[in-house]
PDB file of C-alpha atoms in Angstrom:
ATOM      1  CA  MET A   1       0.000   0.000   0.000  1.00 36.00           C
ATOM      2  CA  ALA A   2       1.408   3.396  -0.960  1.00 35.00           C
ATOM      3  CA  LEU A   3       2.349   5.610   1.961  1.00 35.00           C
ATOM      4  CA  THR A   4       0.788   9.024   1.398  1.00 32.00           C
ATOM      5  CA  ILE A   5      -0.185  12.003   3.478  1.00 32.00           C
ATOM      6  CA  LYS A   6      -2.900  14.400   2.372  1.00 35.00           C
ATOM      7  CA  VAL A   7      -1.499  17.897   2.643  1.00 37.00           C
ATOM      8  CA  SER A   8      -3.718  20.855   1.829  1.00 43.00           C
ATOM      9  CA  GLU A   9      -0.869  22.889   0.369  1.00 45.00           C
ATOM     10  CA  GLU A  10      -0.715  20.416  -2.513  1.00 52.00           C
ATOM     11  CA  ALA A  11      -4.440  20.756  -3.281  1.00 75.00           C
ATOM     12  CA  PHE A  12      -4.534  24.294  -4.695  1.00 88.00           C
ATOM     13  CA  THR A  13      -6.184  24.733  -8.085  1.00 91.00           C
ATOM     14  CA  PRO A  14      -4.046  25.996 -10.982  1.00 91.00           C
ATOM     15  CA  ARG A  15      -5.682  29.433 -10.669  1.00 93.00           C
ATOM     16  CA  GLN A  16      -4.986  29.557  -6.940  1.00 94.00           C
ATOM     17  CA  GLN A  17      -1.401  28.491  -7.612  1.00 92.00           C
ATOM     18  CA  ALA A  18      -1.017  31.423 -10.006  1.00 93.00           C
ATOM     19  CA  VAL A  19      -2.325  33.800  -7.329  1.00 94.00           C
ATOM     20  CA  LEU A  20       0.019  32.395  -4.690  1.00 94.00           C
ATOM     21  CA  THR A  21       2.968  32.627  -7.075  1.00 92.00           C
ATOM     22  CA  ALA A  22       2.069  36.282  -7.644  1.00 93.00           C
ATOM     23  CA  ALA A  23       1.993  36.818  -3.871  1.00 93.00           C
ATOM     24  CA  LEU A  24       5.423  35.215  -3.491  1.00 91.00           C
ATOM     25  CA  ASP A  25       6.827  37.423  -6.255  1.00 91.00           C
ATOM     26  CA  LEU A  26       5.465  40.508  -4.491  1.00 91.00           C
ATOM     27  CA  LEU A  27       7.037  39.430  -1.208  1.00 86.00           C
ATOM     28  CA  VAL A  28      10.435  39.131  -2.887  1.00 85.00           C
ATOM     29  CA  GLU A  29      10.031  42.512  -4.596  1.00 86.00           C
ATOM     30  CA  ASN A  30       8.488  44.533  -1.774  1.00 82.00           C
ATOM     31  CA  GLY A  31       9.152  42.731   1.488  1.00 77.00           C
ATOM     32  CA  ASP A  32       6.346  42.490   4.016  1.00 74.00           C
ATOM     33  CA  GLY A  33       4.141  45.186   2.511  1.00 76.00           C
ATOM     34  CA  LEU A  34       1.885  42.565   0.998  1.00 83.00           C
ATOM     35  CA  THR A  35      -1.725  43.643   0.559  1.00 90.00           C
ATOM     36  CA  MET A  36      -4.778  41.942  -0.865  1.00 93.00           C
ATOM     37  CA  THR A  37      -5.105  44.807  -3.342  1.00 94.00           C
ATOM     38  CA  ALA A  38      -1.560  44.356  -4.645  1.00 94.00           C
ATOM     39  CA  VAL A  39      -1.981  40.597  -5.027  1.00 95.00           C
ATOM     40  CA  ALA A  40      -5.321  41.010  -6.794  1.00 95.00           C
ATOM     41  CA  ARG A  41      -3.780  43.502  -9.204  1.00 94.00           C
ATOM     42  CA  ARG A  42      -0.711  41.337  -9.919  1.00 94.00           C
ATOM     43  CA  ALA A  43      -2.767  38.165 -10.343  1.00 94.00           C
ATOM     44  CA  SER A  44      -5.516  39.874 -12.362  1.00 94.00           C
ATOM     45  CA  CYS A  45      -8.302  38.770 -10.048  1.00 93.00           C
ATOM     46  CA  SER A  46     -10.733  40.487  -7.723  1.00 94.00           C
ATOM     47  CA  LYS A  47     -10.211  41.080  -4.025  1.00 94.00           C
ATOM     48  CA  GLU A  48     -13.550  39.385  -3.472  1.00 94.00           C
ATOM     49  CA  THR A  49     -12.093  36.200  -4.953  1.00 95.00           C
ATOM     50  CA  LEU A  50      -9.067  36.407  -2.654  1.00 95.00           C
ATOM     51  CA  TYR A  51     -11.269  36.822   0.409  1.00 95.00           C
ATOM     52  CA  LYS A  52     -13.455  33.917  -0.735  1.00 94.00           C
ATOM     53  CA  TRP A  53     -10.449  31.627  -1.172  1.00 95.00           C
ATOM     54  CA  PHE A  54      -8.220  32.685   1.725  1.00 94.00           C
ATOM     55  CA  GLY A  55     -10.420  34.553   4.193  1.00 93.00           C
ATOM     56  CA  ASP A  56      -8.095  37.451   4.990  1.00 92.00           C
ATOM     57  CA  ARG A  57      -4.484  38.597   4.647  1.00 89.00           C
ATOM     58  CA  GLU A  58      -3.313  36.105   7.261  1.00 89.00           C
ATOM     59  CA  GLY A  59      -5.046  33.291   5.404  1.00 92.00           C
ATOM     60  CA  LEU A  60      -3.381  34.420   2.190  1.00 92.00           C
ATOM     61  CA  LEU A  61       0.030  34.480   3.888  1.00 89.00           C
ATOM     62  CA  THR A  62      -0.578  30.993   5.273  1.00 91.00           C
ATOM     63  CA  ALA A  63      -1.520  29.620   1.853  1.00 92.00           C
ATOM     64  CA  THR A  64       1.475  31.386   0.300  1.00 91.00           C
ATOM     65  CA  VAL A  65       3.885  29.710   2.731  1.00 91.00           C
ATOM     66  CA  GLN A  66       2.169  26.344   2.195  1.00 91.00           C
ATOM     67  CA  TRP A  67       2.523  26.696  -1.565  1.00 91.00           C
ATOM     68  CA  GLN A  68       6.231  27.492  -1.241  1.00 90.00           C
ATOM     69  CA  ALA A  69       6.794  24.569   1.136  1.00 90.00           C
ATOM     70  CA  ALA A  70       4.916  22.224  -1.235  1.00 89.00           C
ATOM     71  CA  LYS A  71       7.943  22.452  -3.545  1.00 89.00           C
ATOM     72  CA  VAL A  72       9.598  20.007  -1.147  1.00 92.00           C
ATOM     73  CA  ARG A  73       7.646  16.976  -2.319  1.00 86.00           C
ATOM     74  CA  MET A  74       6.747  14.074  -0.086  1.00 84.00           C
ATOM     75  CA  PRO A  75       8.295  10.883  -1.458  1.00 83.00           C
ATOM     76  CA  GLN A  76       5.784   8.212  -2.448  1.00 82.00           C
ATOM     77  CA  VAL A  77       6.840   4.784  -1.236  1.00 82.00           C
ATOM     78  CA  ASP A  78       5.145   1.423  -0.919  1.00 83.00           C
ATOM     79  CA  ARG A  79       5.662  -0.087   2.524  1.00 81.00           C
ATOM     80  CA  THR A  80       5.112  -3.622   1.235  1.00 84.00           C
ATOM     81  CA  THR A  81       7.845  -3.479  -1.406  1.00 88.00           C
ATOM     82  CA  LEU A  82      10.192  -0.859   0.013  1.00 92.00           C
ATOM     83  CA  SER A  83      13.784  -1.616  -0.932  1.00 93.00           C
ATOM     84  CA  ALA A  84      17.037  -0.017   0.163  1.00 93.00           C
ATOM     85  CA  LYS A  85      17.457   1.431  -3.345  1.00 94.00           C
ATOM     86  CA  LYS A  86      13.976   2.986  -3.396  1.00 94.00           C
ATOM     87  CA  LEU A  87      14.356   4.395   0.112  1.00 95.00           C
ATOM     88  CA  ARG A  88      17.709   5.962  -0.727  1.00 95.00           C
ATOM     89  CA  GLU A  89      16.335   7.459  -3.944  1.00 95.00           C
ATOM     90  CA  SER A  90      13.358   8.902  -2.061  1.00 94.00           C
ATOM     91  CA  VAL A  91      15.487  10.449   0.667  1.00 96.00           C
ATOM     92  CA  GLU A  92      17.892  11.887  -1.900  1.00 96.00           C
ATOM     93  CA  GLN A  93      15.015  13.427  -3.870  1.00 94.00           C
ATOM     94  CA  PHE A  94      13.746  15.004  -0.664  1.00 95.00           C
ATOM     95  CA  ALA A  95      17.197  16.412   0.062  1.00 95.00           C
ATOM     96  CA  ARG A  96      17.408  17.823  -3.455  1.00 94.00           C
ATOM     97  CA  ASP A  97      13.988  19.494  -3.170  1.00 94.00           C
ATOM     98  CA  LEU A  98      14.856  20.888   0.259  1.00 94.00           C
ATOM     99  CA  LEU A  99      18.117  22.458  -0.908  1.00 92.00           C
ATOM    100  CA  THR A 100      16.549  23.843  -4.080  1.00 91.00           C
ATOM    101  CA  THR A 101      13.759  25.466  -2.077  1.00 91.00           C
ATOM    102  CA  ILE A 102      15.716  26.979   0.806  1.00 90.00           C
ATOM    103  CA  GLU A 103      18.411  28.399  -1.463  1.00 88.00           C
ATOM    104  CA  GLY A 104      15.890  30.299  -3.581  1.00 87.00           C
ATOM    105  CA  ASP A 105      15.218  34.018  -3.206  1.00 86.00           C
ATOM    106  CA  ILE A 106      11.636  33.375  -2.141  1.00 88.00           C
ATOM    107  CA  SER A 107      12.527  31.250   0.877  1.00 90.00           C
ATOM    108  CA  VAL A 108      15.318  33.589   1.936  1.00 88.00           C
ATOM    109  CA  THR A 109      12.953  36.576   1.770  1.00 87.00           C
ATOM    110  CA  LEU A 110      10.155  34.766   3.607  1.00 87.00           C
ATOM    111  CA  ASN A 111      12.496  33.678   6.388  1.00 88.00           C
ATOM    112  CA  ARG A 112      14.010  37.136   6.795  1.00 87.00           C
ATOM    113  CA  ILE A 113      10.586  38.741   7.070  1.00 85.00           C
ATOM    114  CA  ALA A 114       9.348  36.046   9.453  1.00 85.00           C
ATOM    115  CA  VAL A 115      12.346  36.460  11.781  1.00 84.00           C
ATOM    116  CA  THR A 116      11.817  40.220  11.874  1.00 83.00           C
ATOM    117  CA  HIS A 117       8.122  39.856  12.642  1.00 77.00           C
ATOM    118  CA  ALA A 118       8.690  37.181  15.296  1.00 76.00           C
ATOM    119  CA  ALA A 119      11.114  39.474  17.116  1.00 72.00           C
ATOM    120  CA  SER A 120       8.739  42.446  17.063  1.00 73.00           C
ATOM    121  CA  ASP A 121       5.422  40.632  17.670  1.00 67.00           C
ATOM    122  CA  LYS A 122       4.188  42.535  14.628  1.00 64.00           C
ATOM    123  CA  ASP A 123       1.846  39.752  13.538  1.00 66.00           C
ATOM    124  CA  ARG A 124       1.734  35.959  13.289  1.00 80.00           C
ATOM    125  CA  LEU A 125       3.942  35.663  10.212  1.00 81.00           C
ATOM    126  CA  GLY A 126       6.775  34.028  12.156  1.00 84.00           C
ATOM    127  CA  GLU A 127       4.401  31.417  13.541  1.00 88.00           C
ATOM    128  CA  ILE A 128       2.797  30.929  10.117  1.00 87.00           C
ATOM    129  CA  VAL A 129       6.157  30.333   8.426  1.00 87.00           C
ATOM    130  CA  LEU A 130       7.335  27.952  11.160  1.00 88.00           C
ATOM    131  CA  GLU A 131       4.181  25.833  11.188  1.00 91.00           C
ATOM    132  CA  ASN A 132       3.562  25.728   7.428  1.00 88.00           C
ATOM    133  CA  GLY A 133       7.192  25.730   6.311  1.00 88.00           C
ATOM    134  CA  PRO A 134       9.851  23.839   8.307  1.00 90.00           C
ATOM    135  CA  LEU A 135       7.450  21.871  10.514  1.00 91.00           C
ATOM    136  CA  ALA A 136       5.230  20.881   7.579  1.00 90.00           C
ATOM    137  CA  ILE A 137       8.276  19.752   5.601  1.00 91.00           C
ATOM    138  CA  ARG A 138       9.444  17.713   8.580  1.00 92.00           C
ATOM    139  CA  ARG A 139       6.070  15.970   8.767  1.00 91.00           C
ATOM    140  CA  ARG A 140       6.491  14.817   5.168  1.00 90.00           C
ATOM    141  CA  LEU A 141       9.757  12.960   5.640  1.00 92.00           C
ATOM    142  CA  LYS A 142       9.379  11.438   9.109  1.00 94.00           C
ATOM    143  CA  PRO A 143       6.818   8.806   7.954  1.00 93.00           C
ATOM    144  CA  ILE A 144       9.259   7.763   5.215  1.00 93.00           C
ATOM    145  CA  LEU A 145      12.049   7.337   7.739  1.00 95.00           C
ATOM    146  CA  GLU A 146       9.707   5.341   9.979  1.00 95.00           C
ATOM    147  CA  ALA A 147       8.723   3.145   7.012  1.00 94.00           C
ATOM    148  CA  GLY A 148      12.439   2.522   6.438  1.00 95.00           C
ATOM    149  CA  ARG A 149      12.827   1.477  10.055  1.00 95.00           C
ATOM    150  CA  GLU A 150       9.823  -0.871   9.820  1.00 94.00           C
ATOM    151  CA  ALA A 151      11.402  -2.447   6.739  1.00 93.00           C
ATOM    152  CA  ARG A 152      14.656  -2.835   8.717  1.00 95.00           C
ATOM    153  CA  LEU A 153      16.499  -0.601   6.290  1.00 96.00           C
ATOM    154  CA  LEU A 154      17.138   2.119   8.873  1.00 97.00           C
ATOM    155  CA  ARG A 155      18.027   1.894  12.533  1.00 97.00           C
ATOM    156  CA  PHE A 156      17.183   4.679  15.007  1.00 97.00           C
ATOM    157  CA  ASP A 157      15.308   5.098  18.293  1.00 96.00           C
ATOM    158  CA  ASN A 158      13.554   8.389  17.566  1.00 96.00           C
ATOM    159  CA  SER A 159      12.421   9.632  14.155  1.00 95.00           C
ATOM    160  CA  GLU A 160      12.579  13.249  15.311  1.00 95.00           C
ATOM    161  CA  ASP A 161      16.273  12.892  16.145  1.00 96.00           C
ATOM    162  CA  ALA A 162      16.884  11.104  12.845  1.00 97.00           C
ATOM    163  CA  TYR A 163      15.160  13.885  10.906  1.00 96.00           C
ATOM    164  CA  ARG A 164      17.147  16.592  12.686  1.00 96.00           C
ATOM    165  CA  THR A 165      20.357  14.803  11.811  1.00 97.00           C
ATOM    166  CA  PHE A 166      19.223  14.532   8.185  1.00 97.00           C
ATOM    167  CA  PHE A 167      18.307  18.230   8.073  1.00 96.00           C
ATOM    168  CA  GLY A 168      21.684  19.222   9.523  1.00 96.00           C
ATOM    169  CA  LEU A 169      23.539  17.102   6.977  1.00 97.00           C
ATOM    170  CA  VAL A 170      21.573  18.584   4.073  1.00 95.00           C
ATOM    171  CA  VAL A 171      21.331  22.235   5.067  1.00 93.00           C
ATOM    172  CA  ARG A 172      24.530  22.625   7.128  1.00 92.00           C
ATOM    173  CA  ASP A 173      25.171  26.389   7.570  1.00 90.00           C
ATOM    174  CA  VAL A 174      23.790  27.365   4.156  1.00 87.00           C
ATOM    175  CA  GLN A 175      20.452  28.734   5.381  1.00 87.00           C
ATOM    176  CA  ILE A 176      21.829  30.983   8.106  1.00 89.00           C
ATOM    177  CA  ARG A 177      24.520  32.319   5.783  1.00 88.00           C
ATOM    178  CA  LEU A 178      21.903  33.142   3.153  1.00 86.00           C
ATOM    179  CA  LEU A 179      19.735  34.878   5.752  1.00 87.00           C
ATOM    180  CA  LEU A 180      22.699  36.979   6.845  1.00 87.00           C
ATOM    181  CA  GLY A 181      23.470  37.955   3.256  1.00 85.00           C
ATOM    182  CA  ASP A 182      26.782  36.135   2.905  1.00 83.00           C
ATOM    183  CA  LYS A 183      28.047  37.339  -0.473  1.00 73.00           C
ATOM    184  CA  THR A 184      30.856  34.781  -0.542  1.00 72.00           C
ATOM    185  CA  LEU A 185      28.447  31.853  -0.581  1.00 67.00           C
ATOM    186  CA  LYS A 186      28.541  30.269  -4.006  1.00 66.00           C
ATOM    187  CA  GLN A 187      25.600  28.459  -5.555  1.00 61.00           C
ATOM    188  CA  THR A 188      25.987  24.846  -4.520  1.00 67.00           C
ATOM    189  CA  ASP A 189      25.793  21.906  -6.884  1.00 84.00           C
ATOM    190  CA  ILE A 190      22.516  20.709  -5.441  1.00 89.00           C
ATOM    191  CA  ASP A 191      22.656  17.215  -6.931  1.00 90.00           C
ATOM    192  CA  VAL A 192      26.127  16.629  -5.497  1.00 91.00           C
ATOM    193  CA  GLU A 193      25.231  18.056  -2.090  1.00 92.00           C
ATOM    194  CA  ALA A 194      22.002  16.057  -1.871  1.00 94.00           C
ATOM    195  CA  LYS A 195      23.777  12.816  -2.738  1.00 95.00           C
ATOM    196  CA  ALA A 196      26.570  13.484  -0.233  1.00 96.00           C
ATOM    197  CA  ALA A 197      24.100  14.255   2.568  1.00 97.00           C
ATOM    198  CA  THR A 198      22.088  11.133   1.762  1.00 97.00           C
ATOM    199  CA  ASN A 199      25.195   8.975   1.808  1.00 97.00           C
ATOM    200  CA  GLN A 200      26.209  10.441   5.172  1.00 98.00           C
ATOM    201  CA  PHE A 201      22.725   9.855   6.582  1.00 98.00           C
ATOM    202  CA  PHE A 202      22.688   6.200   5.496  1.00 97.00           C
ATOM    203  CA  ALA A 203      26.199   5.738   6.854  1.00 97.00           C
ATOM    204  CA  LEU A 204      24.832   6.777  10.254  1.00 97.00           C
ATOM    205  CA  TYR A 205      21.423   5.086  10.196  1.00 97.00           C
ATOM    206  CA  GLY A 206      21.462   2.462   7.436  1.00 95.00           C
ATOM    207  CA  THR A 207      21.446  -1.204   8.374  1.00 92.00           C
ATOM    208  CA  ASP A 208      23.441  -2.510   5.423  1.00 77.00           C
TER     209      ASP A 208
END
């Protein structure tokens, strides 16, 4: 049976996706001055439609973060036929998606704004980004790691600890350096980095 998790951020219609992409573009261009009017104008839709779909500005921000986080796809695996090769490929794909997403301008901008808002209690953007970004992404991979343990392909006591190790191996110090505007940071070869992190993870937790 395929192991899947229904996540609402992957259920947006094509038109809603276009609106959320417009909102992300505006965040990158203008920072946190995102308004329903600006999004409606950029996406060529009415404000009434935005309110119908997302409720209010906070709902729009939540959906926008969910749409960005949905770029880190949940691997689809079959528990009954899960092999070491398939598990490794799935984990490596996840690592590749994660690096591609966090190194993009959109994620860097979202995280910078969220940190600023969290420090000033300006609104709930920090909480929205945390819950619908990093924590949502974590919830996608942990069941895969647990399926690997059930298949005796991985060995660990706590899936949360295993995920944190995986995240550290993949992301390293890249995210914090991007947030701080490190100009010396060169674009990584994402395929190479994802493969290296996956190999390191399986060296620590693999059973073969």
